Amino acid sequence: MSWQAYVDDHMLCDIDGQRLTAAAAILGHDGAEWAQSDAVPQVKPEEITAIMNDFNEPGSLAPTGLYLGGSKYMVIQGEPGAVIRGKKGPGGVTIKKTNMAIIIGIYEEPMTPGQCNMVVERLGDYLVDQGF
């Protein structure tokens, strides 16, 4: 299966009639794009660096916020070293770290944070199990 198929078939699927409305992406730890949906903001290298630093030093993003494509998200409870979650207005973001990649899902209402978490984290757990 191609990386794009993971985005198209697994991340952009319907969950209880809702789906990631804004964007979905799989990036390498270095920020290299593996696959993404059409609406993904252009993530800057310094944003990837800050995300990877937070995975290595949990809590480092909380004081400044999480930035993706220049948009600022308030960091909310995640799983140290594995998942970063952010909130911005009626939407938010879930980022899951695997052995080789980060999976980013951005959502807007009416999708709920829990639905976004389920989509992103299940794919991340699957990729970890597969060695990615």
mmCIF file of N, CA and C in Angstrom:
data_model
loop_
_atom_site.group_PDB
_atom_site.id
_atom_site.type_symbol
_atom_site.label_atom_id
_atom_site.label_comp_id
_atom_site.label_asym_id
_atom_site.label_seq_id
_atom_site.Cartn_x
_atom_site.Cartn_y
_atom_site.Cartn_z
ATOM 1 N N MET A 1 0.848 -1.175 0.000
ATOM 2 C CA MET A 1 0.000 0.000 0.000
ATOM 3 C C MET A 1 0.896 1.241 0.000
ATOM 4 N N SER A 2 0.536 2.216 -0.802
ATOM 5 C CA SER A 2 1.327 3.447 -0.837
ATOM 6 C C SER A 2 1.022 4.292 0.397
ATOM 7 N N TRP A 3 1.925 5.198 0.727
ATOM 8 C CA TRP A 3 1.697 6.095 1.864
ATOM 9 C C TRP A 3 0.471 6.956 1.612
ATOM 10 N N GLN A 4 0.254 7.356 0.360
ATOM 11 C CA GLN A 4 -0.918 8.183 0.052
ATOM 12 C C GLN A 4 -2.208 7.424 0.357
ATOM 13 N N ALA A 5 -2.216 6.124 0.127
ATOM 14 C CA ALA A 5 -3.409 5.321 0.420
ATOM 15 C C ALA A 5 -3.715 5.319 1.918
ATOM 16 N N TYR A 6 -2.680 5.358 2.762
ATOM 17 C CA TYR A 6 -2.930 5.443 4.206
ATOM 18 C C TYR A 6 -3.684 6.733 4.538
ATOM 19 N N VAL A 7 -3.290 7.836 3.909
ATOM 20 C CA VAL A 7 -3.983 9.102 4.138
ATOM 21 C C VAL A 7 -5.401 9.022 3.578
ATOM 22 N N ASP A 8 -5.523 8.620 2.324
ATOM 23 C CA ASP A 8 -6.825 8.625 1.657
ATOM 24 C C ASP A 8 -7.808 7.623 2.250
ATOM 25 N N ASP A 9 -7.348 6.419 2.542
ATOM 26 C CA ASP A 9 -8.247 5.347 2.974
ATOM 27 C C ASP A 9 -8.417 5.249 4.479
ATOM 28 N N HIS A 10 -7.411 5.628 5.247
ATOM 29 C CA HIS A 10 -7.474 5.440 6.695
ATOM 30 C C HIS A 10 -7.679 6.745 7.460
ATOM 31 N N MET A 11 -7.055 7.822 7.015
ATOM 32 C CA MET A 11 -7.177 9.071 7.757
ATOM 33 C C MET A 11 -8.386 9.891 7.309
ATOM 34 N N LEU A 12 -8.769 9.778 6.040
ATOM 35 C CA LEU A 12 -9.895 10.565 5.547
ATOM 36 C C LEU A 12 -11.183 9.748 5.497
ATOM 37 N N CYS A 13 -11.256 8.700 6.309
ATOM 38 C CA CYS A 13 -12.454 7.864 6.368
ATOM 39 C C CYS A 13 -13.491 8.516 7.281
ATOM 40 N N ASP A 14 -14.745 8.091 7.137
ATOM 41 C CA ASP A 14 -15.809 8.584 8.006
ATOM 42 C C ASP A 14 -15.769 7.862 9.348
ATOM 43 N N ILE A 15 -15.913 8.625 10.430
ATOM 44 C CA ILE A 15 -16.064 8.087 11.779
ATOM 45 C C ILE A 15 -17.376 8.661 12.298
ATOM 46 N N ASP A 16 -18.362 7.816 12.471
ATOM 47 C CA ASP A 16 -19.686 8.266 12.916
ATOM 48 C C ASP A 16 -20.193 9.434 12.071
ATOM 49 N N GLY A 17 -19.953 9.358 10.760
ATOM 50 C CA GLY A 17 -20.412 10.401 9.852
ATOM 51 C C GLY A 17 -19.526 11.630 9.812
ATOM 52 N N GLN A 18 -18.435 11.646 10.572
ATOM 53 C CA GLN A 18 -17.512 12.787 10.591
ATOM 54 C C GLN A 18 -16.173 12.356 10.011
ATOM 55 N N ARG A 19 -15.406 13.340 9.551
ATOM 56 C CA ARG A 19 -14.079 13.042 9.032
ATOM 57 C C ARG A 19 -13.154 14.226 9.263
ATOM 58 N N LEU A 20 -11.857 13.971 9.124
ATOM 59 C CA LEU A 20 -10.890 15.068 9.236
ATOM 60 C C LEU A 20 -11.216 16.044 8.111
ATOM 61 N N THR A 21 -11.680 17.219 8.471
ATOM 62 C CA THR A 21 -12.148 18.157 7.458
ATOM 63 C C THR A 21 -11.035 19.026 6.915
ATOM 64 N N ALA A 22 -10.005 19.236 7.686
ATOM 65 C CA ALA A 22 -8.978 20.175 7.252
ATOM 66 C C ALA A 22 -7.815 19.471 6.584
ATOM 67 N N ALA A 23 -7.220 18.498 7.252
ATOM 68 C CA ALA A 23 -5.997 17.954 6.691
ATOM 69 C C ALA A 23 -5.541 16.696 7.376
ATOM 70 N N ALA A 24 -4.732 15.953 6.627
ATOM 71 C CA ALA A 24 -4.096 14.757 7.162
ATOM 72 C C ALA A 24 -2.751 14.622 6.465
ATOM 73 N N ALA A 25 -1.729 14.237 7.223
ATOM 74 C CA ALA A 25 -0.400 14.101 6.629
ATOM 75 C C ALA A 25 0.416 13.061 7.378
ATOM 76 N N ILE A 26 1.324 12.444 6.635
ATOM 77 C CA ILE A 26 2.340 11.579 7.217
ATOM 78 C C ILE A 26 3.676 12.167 6.785
ATOM 79 N N LEU A 27 4.492 12.533 7.765
ATOM 80 C CA LEU A 27 5.798 13.139 7.504
ATOM 81 C C LEU A 27 6.873 12.324 8.195
ATOM 82 N N GLY A 28 8.073 12.305 7.622
ATOM 83 C CA GLY A 28 9.205 11.702 8.295
ATOM 84 C C GLY A 28 9.614 12.554 9.482
ATOM 85 N N HIS A 29 10.405 12.003 10.374
ATOM 86 C CA HIS A 29 10.879 12.767 11.533
ATOM 87 C C HIS A 29 11.635 14.019 11.107
ATOM 88 N N ASP A 30 12.177 14.011 9.900
ATOM 89 C CA ASP A 30 12.904 15.176 9.386
ATOM 90 C C ASP A 30 11.983 16.188 8.704
ATOM 91 N N GLY A 31 10.675 15.890 8.673
ATOM 92 C CA GLY A 31 9.718 16.793 8.042
ATOM 93 C C GLY A 31 9.442 16.484 6.588
ATOM 94 N N ALA A 32 10.139 15.494 6.015
ATOM 95 C CA ALA A 32 9.909 15.133 4.613
ATOM 96 C C ALA A 32 8.505 14.562 4.458
ATOM 97 N N GLU A 33 7.799 15.021 3.430
ATOM 98 C CA GLU A 33 6.437 14.577 3.188
ATOM 99 C C GLU A 33 6.419 13.159 2.640
ATOM 100 N N TRP A 34 5.669 12.278 3.293
ATOM 101 C CA TRP A 34 5.450 10.919 2.788
ATOM 102 C C TRP A 34 4.128 10.881 2.045
ATOM 103 N N ALA A 35 3.112 11.559 2.586
ATOM 104 C CA ALA A 35 1.789 11.634 1.965
ATOM 105 C C ALA A 35 0.981 12.693 2.690
ATOM 106 N N GLN A 36 0.008 13.288 1.982
ATOM 107 C CA GLN A 36 -0.842 14.279 2.628
ATOM 108 C C GLN A 36 -2.108 14.498 1.825
ATOM 109 N N SER A 37 -3.112 15.070 2.490
ATOM 110 C CA SER A 37 -4.332 15.453 1.804
ATOM 111 C C SER A 37 -4.115 16.827 1.180
ATOM 112 N N ASP A 38 -5.096 17.262 0.410
ATOM 113 C CA ASP A 38 -4.963 18.540 -0.301
ATOM 114 C C ASP A 38 -4.884 19.754 0.612
ATOM 115 N N ALA A 39 -5.551 19.701 1.751
ATOM 116 C CA ALA A 39 -5.698 20.892 2.583
ATOM 117 C C ALA A 39 -4.641 21.046 3.676
ATOM 118 N N VAL A 40 -3.561 20.304 3.612
ATOM 119 C CA VAL A 40 -2.539 20.402 4.654
ATOM 120 C C VAL A 40 -1.778 21.720 4.525
ATOM 121 N N PRO A 41 -1.652 22.447 5.651
ATOM 122 C CA PRO A 41 -0.853 23.674 5.589
ATOM 123 C C PRO A 41 0.623 23.331 5.371
ATOM 124 N N GLN A 42 1.350 24.245 4.772
ATOM 125 C CA GLN A 42 2.785 24.042 4.557
ATOM 126 C C GLN A 42 3.499 24.139 5.902
ATOM 127 N N VAL A 43 3.932 22.987 6.410
ATOM 128 C CA VAL A 43 4.590 22.931 7.711
ATOM 129 C C VAL A 43 6.042 23.360 7.537
ATOM 130 N N LYS A 44 6.473 24.283 8.392
ATOM 131 C CA LYS A 44 7.824 24.839 8.296
ATOM 132 C C LYS A 44 8.828 23.952 9.032
ATOM 133 N N PRO A 45 10.075 23.933 8.585
ATOM 134 C CA PRO A 45 11.095 23.102 9.253
ATOM 135 C C PRO A 45 11.216 23.381 10.747
ATOM 136 N N GLU A 46 11.128 24.644 11.144
ATOM 137 C CA GLU A 46 11.251 24.969 12.568
ATOM 138 C C GLU A 46 10.046 24.451 13.361
ATOM 139 N N GLU A 47 8.892 24.310 12.707
ATOM 140 C CA GLU A 47 7.722 23.748 13.379
ATOM 141 C C GLU A 47 7.927 22.245 13.629
ATOM 142 N N ILE A 48 8.490 21.548 12.644
ATOM 143 C CA ILE A 48 8.801 20.119 12.808
ATOM 144 C C ILE A 48 9.836 19.936 13.913
ATOM 145 N N THR A 49 10.856 20.792 13.925
ATOM 146 C CA THR A 49 11.883 20.727 14.968
ATOM 147 C C THR A 49 11.255 20.889 16.348
ATOM 148 N N ALA A 50 10.345 21.856 16.488
ATOM 149 C CA ALA A 50 9.693 22.094 17.782
ATOM 150 C C ALA A 50 8.834 20.895 18.190
ATOM 151 N N ILE A 51 8.141 20.293 17.229
ATOM 152 C CA ILE A 51 7.316 19.111 17.515
ATOM 153 C C ILE A 51 8.204 17.945 17.964
ATOM 154 N N MET A 52 9.278 17.696 17.235
ATOM 155 C CA MET A 52 10.177 16.596 17.593
ATOM 156 C C MET A 52 10.823 16.851 18.959
ATOM 157 N N ASN A 53 11.158 18.120 19.250
ATOM 158 C CA ASN A 53 11.707 18.455 20.569
ATOM 159 C C ASN A 53 10.705 18.145 21.677
ATOM 160 N N ASP A 54 9.410 18.413 21.417
ATOM 161 C CA ASP A 54 8.398 18.135 22.428
ATOM 162 C C ASP A 54 8.235 16.630 22.647
ATOM 163 N N PHE A 55 8.392 15.833 21.598
ATOM 164 C CA PHE A 55 8.346 14.387 21.788
ATOM 165 C C PHE A 55 9.519 13.924 22.653
ATOM 166 N N ASN A 56 10.681 14.561 22.486
ATOM 167 C CA ASN A 56 11.869 14.201 23.261
ATOM 168 C C ASN A 56 11.869 14.823 24.657
ATOM 169 N N GLU A 57 11.293 16.010 24.786
ATOM 170 C CA GLU A 57 11.196 16.728 26.061
ATOM 171 C C GLU A 57 9.750 17.165 26.257
ATOM 172 N N PRO A 58 8.864 16.232 26.662
ATOM 173 C CA PRO A 58 7.437 16.551 26.781
ATOM 174 C C PRO A 58 7.179 17.812 27.603
ATOM 175 N N GLY A 59 6.288 18.639 27.076
ATOM 176 C CA GLY A 59 5.934 19.889 27.743
ATOM 177 C C GLY A 59 6.643 21.101 27.192
ATOM 178 N N SER A 60 7.627 20.898 26.298
ATOM 179 C CA SER A 60 8.393 22.050 25.807
ATOM 180 C C SER A 60 7.558 22.978 24.920
ATOM 181 N N LEU A 61 6.469 22.471 24.302
ATOM 182 C CA LEU A 61 5.623 23.323 23.452
ATOM 183 C C LEU A 61 4.582 24.104 24.254
ATOM 184 N N ALA A 62 4.244 23.632 25.429
ATOM 185 C CA ALA A 62 3.156 24.238 26.201
ATOM 186 C C ALA A 62 3.316 25.757 26.403
ATOM 187 N N PRO A 63 4.491 26.264 26.756
ATOM 188 C CA PRO A 63 4.608 27.706 26.992
ATOM 189 C C PRO A 63 4.433 28.565 25.736
ATOM 190 N N THR A 64 4.850 28.065 24.582
ATOM 191 C CA THR A 64 4.813 28.869 23.359
ATOM 192 C C THR A 64 3.656 28.523 22.445
ATOM 193 N N GLY A 65 3.095 27.321 22.607
ATOM 194 C CA GLY A 65 2.049 26.852 21.710
ATOM 195 C C GLY A 65 2.644 26.005 20.606
ATOM 196 N N LEU A 66 1.775 25.288 19.929
ATOM 197 C CA LEU A 66 2.139 24.424 18.814
ATOM 198 C C LEU A 66 1.810 25.160 17.528
ATOM 199 N N TYR A 67 2.768 25.260 16.627
ATOM 200 C CA TYR A 67 2.549 25.928 15.352
ATOM 201 C C TYR A 67 2.594 24.918 14.212
ATOM 202 N N LEU A 68 1.612 25.014 13.324
ATOM 203 C CA LEU A 68 1.567 24.215 12.095
ATOM 204 C C LEU A 68 1.172 25.132 10.959
ATOM 205 N N GLY A 69 2.039 25.269 9.983
ATOM 206 C CA GLY A 69 1.748 26.147 8.858
ATOM 207 C C GLY A 69 1.491 27.577 9.285
ATOM 208 N N GLY A 70 2.120 27.995 10.377
ATOM 209 C CA GLY A 70 1.954 29.351 10.880
ATOM 210 C C GLY A 70 0.757 29.534 11.799
ATOM 211 N N SER A 71 -0.128 28.541 11.894
ATOM 212 C CA SER A 71 -1.283 28.622 12.789
ATOM 213 C C SER A 71 -0.894 28.124 14.177
ATOM 214 N N LYS A 72 -1.340 28.864 15.192
ATOM 215 C CA LYS A 72 -0.990 28.515 16.573
ATOM 216 C C LYS A 72 -2.119 27.726 17.218
ATOM 217 N N TYR A 73 -1.740 26.623 17.868
ATOM 218 C CA TYR A 73 -2.659 25.782 18.619
ATOM 219 C C TYR A 73 -2.231 25.781 20.081
ATOM 220 N N MET A 74 -3.210 25.816 20.969
ATOM 221 C CA MET A 74 -2.926 25.673 22.394
ATOM 222 C C MET A 74 -2.704 24.186 22.657
ATOM 223 N N VAL A 75 -1.594 23.851 23.289
ATOM 224 C CA VAL A 75 -1.276 22.453 23.581
ATOM 225 C C VAL A 75 -2.154 21.985 24.736
ATOM 226 N N ILE A 76 -2.830 20.859 24.511
ATOM 227 C CA ILE A 76 -3.665 20.260 25.555
ATOM 228 C C ILE A 76 -3.109 18.877 25.872
ATOM 229 N N GLN A 77 -3.702 18.205 26.819
ATOM 230 C CA GLN A 77 -3.188 16.917 27.284
ATOM 231 C C GLN A 77 -2.958 15.944 26.135
ATOM 232 N N GLY A 78 -1.770 15.344 26.138
ATOM 233 C CA GLY A 78 -1.423 14.324 25.160
ATOM 234 C C GLY A 78 -0.829 13.136 25.893
ATOM 235 N N GLU A 79 0.009 12.402 25.210
ATOM 236 C CA GLU A 79 0.728 11.296 25.831
ATOM 237 C C GLU A 79 2.210 11.584 25.654
ATOM 238 N N PRO A 80 2.927 11.910 26.740
ATOM 239 C CA PRO A 80 4.333 12.311 26.643
ATOM 240 C C PRO A 80 5.162 11.358 25.784
ATOM 241 N N GLY A 81 5.840 11.951 24.809
ATOM 242 C CA GLY A 81 6.715 11.179 23.935
ATOM 243 C C GLY A 81 6.012 10.443 22.815
ATOM 244 N N ALA A 82 4.658 10.464 22.786
ATOM 245 C CA ALA A 82 3.923 9.686 21.784
ATOM 246 C C ALA A 82 2.854 10.482 21.039
ATOM 247 N N VAL A 83 2.108 11.327 21.746
ATOM 248 C CA VAL A 83 0.999 12.058 21.133
ATOM 249 C C VAL A 83 0.997 13.498 21.632
ATOM 250 N N ILE A 84 0.832 14.433 20.697
ATOM 251 C CA ILE A 84 0.655 15.846 21.023
ATOM 252 C C ILE A 84 -0.731 16.233 20.505
ATOM 253 N N ARG A 85 -1.492 16.922 21.357
ATOM 254 C CA ARG A 85 -2.814 17.379 20.949
ATOM 255 C C ARG A 85 -2.881 18.891 21.114
ATOM 256 N N GLY A 86 -3.537 19.540 20.167
ATOM 257 C CA GLY A 86 -3.684 20.983 20.224
ATOM 258 C C GLY A 86 -5.101 21.399 19.916
ATOM 259 N N LYS A 87 -5.475 22.580 20.385
ATOM 260 C CA LYS A 87 -6.819 23.118 20.195
ATOM 261 C C LYS A 87 -6.713 24.521 19.646
ATOM 262 N N LYS A 88 -7.598 24.821 18.678
ATOM 263 C CA LYS A 88 -7.656 26.170 18.115
ATOM 264 C C LYS A 88 -9.100 26.429 17.713
ATOM 265 N N GLY A 89 -9.769 27.319 18.433
ATOM 266 C CA GLY A 89 -11.165 27.620 18.130
ATOM 267 C C GLY A 89 -12.016 26.364 18.136
ATOM 268 N N PRO A 90 -12.834 26.167 17.078
ATOM 269 C CA PRO A 90 -13.720 25.003 17.036
ATOM 270 C C PRO A 90 -13.038 23.739 16.501
ATOM 271 N N GLY A 91 -11.749 23.765 16.379
ATOM 272 C CA GLY A 91 -11.023 22.615 15.838
ATOM 273 C C GLY A 91 -9.766 22.325 16.624
ATOM 274 N N GLY A 92 -8.917 21.525 16.024
ATOM 275 C CA GLY A 92 -7.678 21.188 16.692
ATOM 276 C C GLY A 92 -6.837 20.243 15.872
ATOM 277 N N VAL A 93 -5.836 19.660 16.522
ATOM 278 C CA VAL A 93 -4.873 18.795 15.848
ATOM 279 C C VAL A 93 -4.459 17.672 16.790
ATOM 280 N N THR A 94 -4.201 16.517 16.190
ATOM 281 C CA THR A 94 -3.592 15.394 16.898
ATOM 282 C C THR A 94 -2.365 14.983 16.110
ATOM 283 N N ILE A 95 -1.232 14.826 16.797
ATOM 284 C CA ILE A 95 0.011 14.394 16.158
ATOM 285 C C ILE A 95 0.508 13.162 16.894
ATOM 286 N N LYS A 96 0.710 12.088 16.161
ATOM 287 C CA LYS A 96 1.190 10.822 16.731
ATOM 288 C C LYS A 96 2.575 10.534 16.167
ATOM 289 N N LYS A 97 3.503 10.183 17.058
ATOM 290 C CA LYS A 97 4.859 9.826 16.638
ATOM 291 C C LYS A 97 4.961 8.310 16.526
ATOM 292 N N THR A 98 5.526 7.854 15.404
ATOM 293 C CA THR A 98 5.840 6.442 15.243
ATOM 294 C C THR A 98 7.361 6.320 15.225
ATOM 295 N N ASN A 99 7.864 5.132 14.937
ATOM 296 C CA ASN A 99 9.316 4.926 14.912
ATOM 297 C C ASN A 99 10.018 5.787 13.862
ATOM 298 N N MET A 100 9.347 6.035 12.724
ATOM 299 C CA MET A 100 9.979 6.731 11.610
ATOM 300 C C MET A 100 9.225 7.965 11.119
ATOM 301 N N ALA A 101 7.998 8.167 11.609
ATOM 302 C CA ALA A 101 7.157 9.226 11.046
ATOM 303 C C ALA A 101 6.364 9.933 12.135
ATOM 304 N N ILE A 102 5.734 11.035 11.719
ATOM 305 C CA ILE A 102 4.712 11.675 12.531
ATOM 306 C C ILE A 102 3.453 11.748 11.671
ATOM 307 N N ILE A 103 2.339 11.489 12.311
ATOM 308 C CA ILE A 103 1.045 11.514 11.632
ATOM 309 C C ILE A 103 0.284 12.705 12.182
ATOM 310 N N ILE A 104 -0.197 13.559 11.294
ATOM 311 C CA ILE A 104 -0.874 14.787 11.694
ATOM 312 C C ILE A 104 -2.309 14.746 11.177
ATOM 313 N N GLY A 105 -3.255 14.952 12.066
ATOM 314 C CA GLY A 105 -4.655 15.083 11.684
ATOM 315 C C GLY A 105 -5.198 16.385 12.231
ATOM 316 N N ILE A 106 -5.744 17.218 11.352
ATOM 317 C CA ILE A 106 -6.323 18.497 11.746
ATOM 318 C C ILE A 106 -7.833 18.404 11.510
ATOM 319 N N TYR A 107 -8.618 18.842 12.481
ATOM 320 C CA TYR A 107 -10.067 18.719 12.369
ATOM 321 C C TYR A 107 -10.764 20.035 12.695
ATOM 322 N N GLU A 108 -12.004 20.129 12.264
ATOM 323 C CA GLU A 108 -12.902 21.226 12.610
ATOM 324 C C GLU A 108 -14.214 20.603 13.070
ATOM 325 N N GLU A 109 -14.979 21.339 13.895
ATOM 326 C CA GLU A 109 -16.302 20.854 14.267
ATOM 327 C C GLU A 109 -17.110 20.650 12.993
ATOM 328 N N PRO A 110 -17.992 19.673 12.947
ATOM 329 C CA PRO A 110 -18.558 18.917 14.046
ATOM 330 C C PRO A 110 -17.740 17.688 14.461
ATOM 331 N N MET A 111 -16.603 17.395 13.812
ATOM 332 C CA MET A 111 -15.768 16.292 14.291
ATOM 333 C C MET A 111 -15.305 16.646 15.699
ATOM 334 N N THR A 112 -15.244 15.640 16.553
ATOM 335 C CA THR A 112 -14.821 15.875 17.935
ATOM 336 C C THR A 112 -13.337 15.558 18.090
ATOM 337 N N PRO A 113 -12.710 16.098 19.146
ATOM 338 C CA PRO A 113 -11.308 15.759 19.396
ATOM 339 C C PRO A 113 -11.106 14.249 19.521
ATOM 340 N N GLY A 114 -12.023 13.568 20.184
ATOM 341 C CA GLY A 114 -11.899 12.127 20.367
ATOM 342 C C GLY A 114 -11.923 11.361 19.049
ATOM 343 N N GLN A 115 -12.752 11.813 18.111
ATOM 344 C CA GLN A 115 -12.806 11.162 16.804
ATOM 345 C C GLN A 115 -11.493 11.357 16.055
ATOM 346 N N CYS A 116 -10.937 12.564 16.113
ATOM 347 C CA CYS A 116 -9.649 12.831 15.462
ATOM 348 C C CYS A 116 -8.559 11.984 16.112
ATOM 349 N N ASN A 117 -8.554 11.942 17.449
ATOM 350 C CA ASN A 117 -7.558 11.142 18.161
ATOM 351 C C ASN A 117 -7.628 9.688 17.710
ATOM 352 N N MET A 118 -8.844 9.152 17.579
ATOM 353 C CA MET A 118 -9.023 7.756 17.194
ATOM 354 C C MET A 118 -8.414 7.492 15.812
ATOM 355 N N VAL A 119 -8.698 8.351 14.849
ATOM 356 C CA VAL A 119 -8.196 8.166 13.484
ATOM 357 C C VAL A 119 -6.669 8.193 13.466
ATOM 358 N N VAL A 120 -6.092 9.231 14.046
ATOM 359 C CA VAL A 120 -4.641 9.433 13.990
ATOM 360 C C VAL A 120 -3.903 8.384 14.822
ATOM 361 N N GLU A 121 -4.369 8.134 16.026
ATOM 362 C CA GLU A 121 -3.645 7.238 16.917
ATOM 363 C C GLU A 121 -3.765 5.774 16.506
ATOM 364 N N ARG A 122 -4.903 5.381 15.961
ATOM 365 C CA ARG A 122 -5.016 3.995 15.473
ATOM 366 C C ARG A 122 -4.064 3.739 14.317
ATOM 367 N N LEU A 123 -3.991 4.683 13.377
ATOM 368 C CA LEU A 123 -3.049 4.515 12.268
ATOM 369 C C LEU A 123 -1.621 4.506 12.804
ATOM 370 N N GLY A 124 -1.320 5.401 13.738
ATOM 371 C CA GLY A 124 0.016 5.436 14.329
ATOM 372 C C GLY A 124 0.377 4.140 15.020
ATOM 373 N N ASP A 125 -0.563 3.590 15.789
ATOM 374 C CA ASP A 125 -0.301 2.324 16.472
ATOM 375 C C ASP A 125 -0.060 1.201 15.465
ATOM 376 N N TYR A 126 -0.842 1.195 14.385
ATOM 377 C CA TYR A 126 -0.656 0.188 13.340
ATOM 378 C C TYR A 126 0.746 0.299 12.712
ATOM 379 N N LEU A 127 1.150 1.532 12.390
ATOM 380 C CA LEU A 127 2.468 1.730 11.780
ATOM 381 C C LEU A 127 3.595 1.339 12.734
ATOM 382 N N VAL A 128 3.439 1.613 14.024
ATOM 383 C CA VAL A 128 4.437 1.192 15.014
ATOM 384 C C VAL A 128 4.535 -0.340 15.000
ATOM 385 N N ASP A 129 3.378 -1.006 14.983
ATOM 386 C CA ASP A 129 3.367 -2.473 14.957
ATOM 387 C C ASP A 129 4.053 -3.033 13.697
ATOM 388 N N GLN A 130 4.000 -2.271 12.600
ATOM 389 C CA GLN A 130 4.608 -2.688 11.342
ATOM 390 C C GLN A 130 6.086 -2.292 11.235
ATOM 391 N N GLY A 131 6.605 -1.635 12.266
ATOM 392 C CA GLY A 131 8.010 -1.253 12.277
ATOM 393 C C GLY A 131 8.291 0.127 11.724
ATOM 394 N N PHE A 132 7.239 0.856 11.367
ATOM 395 C CA PHE A 132 7.406 2.219 10.874
ATOM 396 C C PHE A 132 7.211 3.203 11.994
#
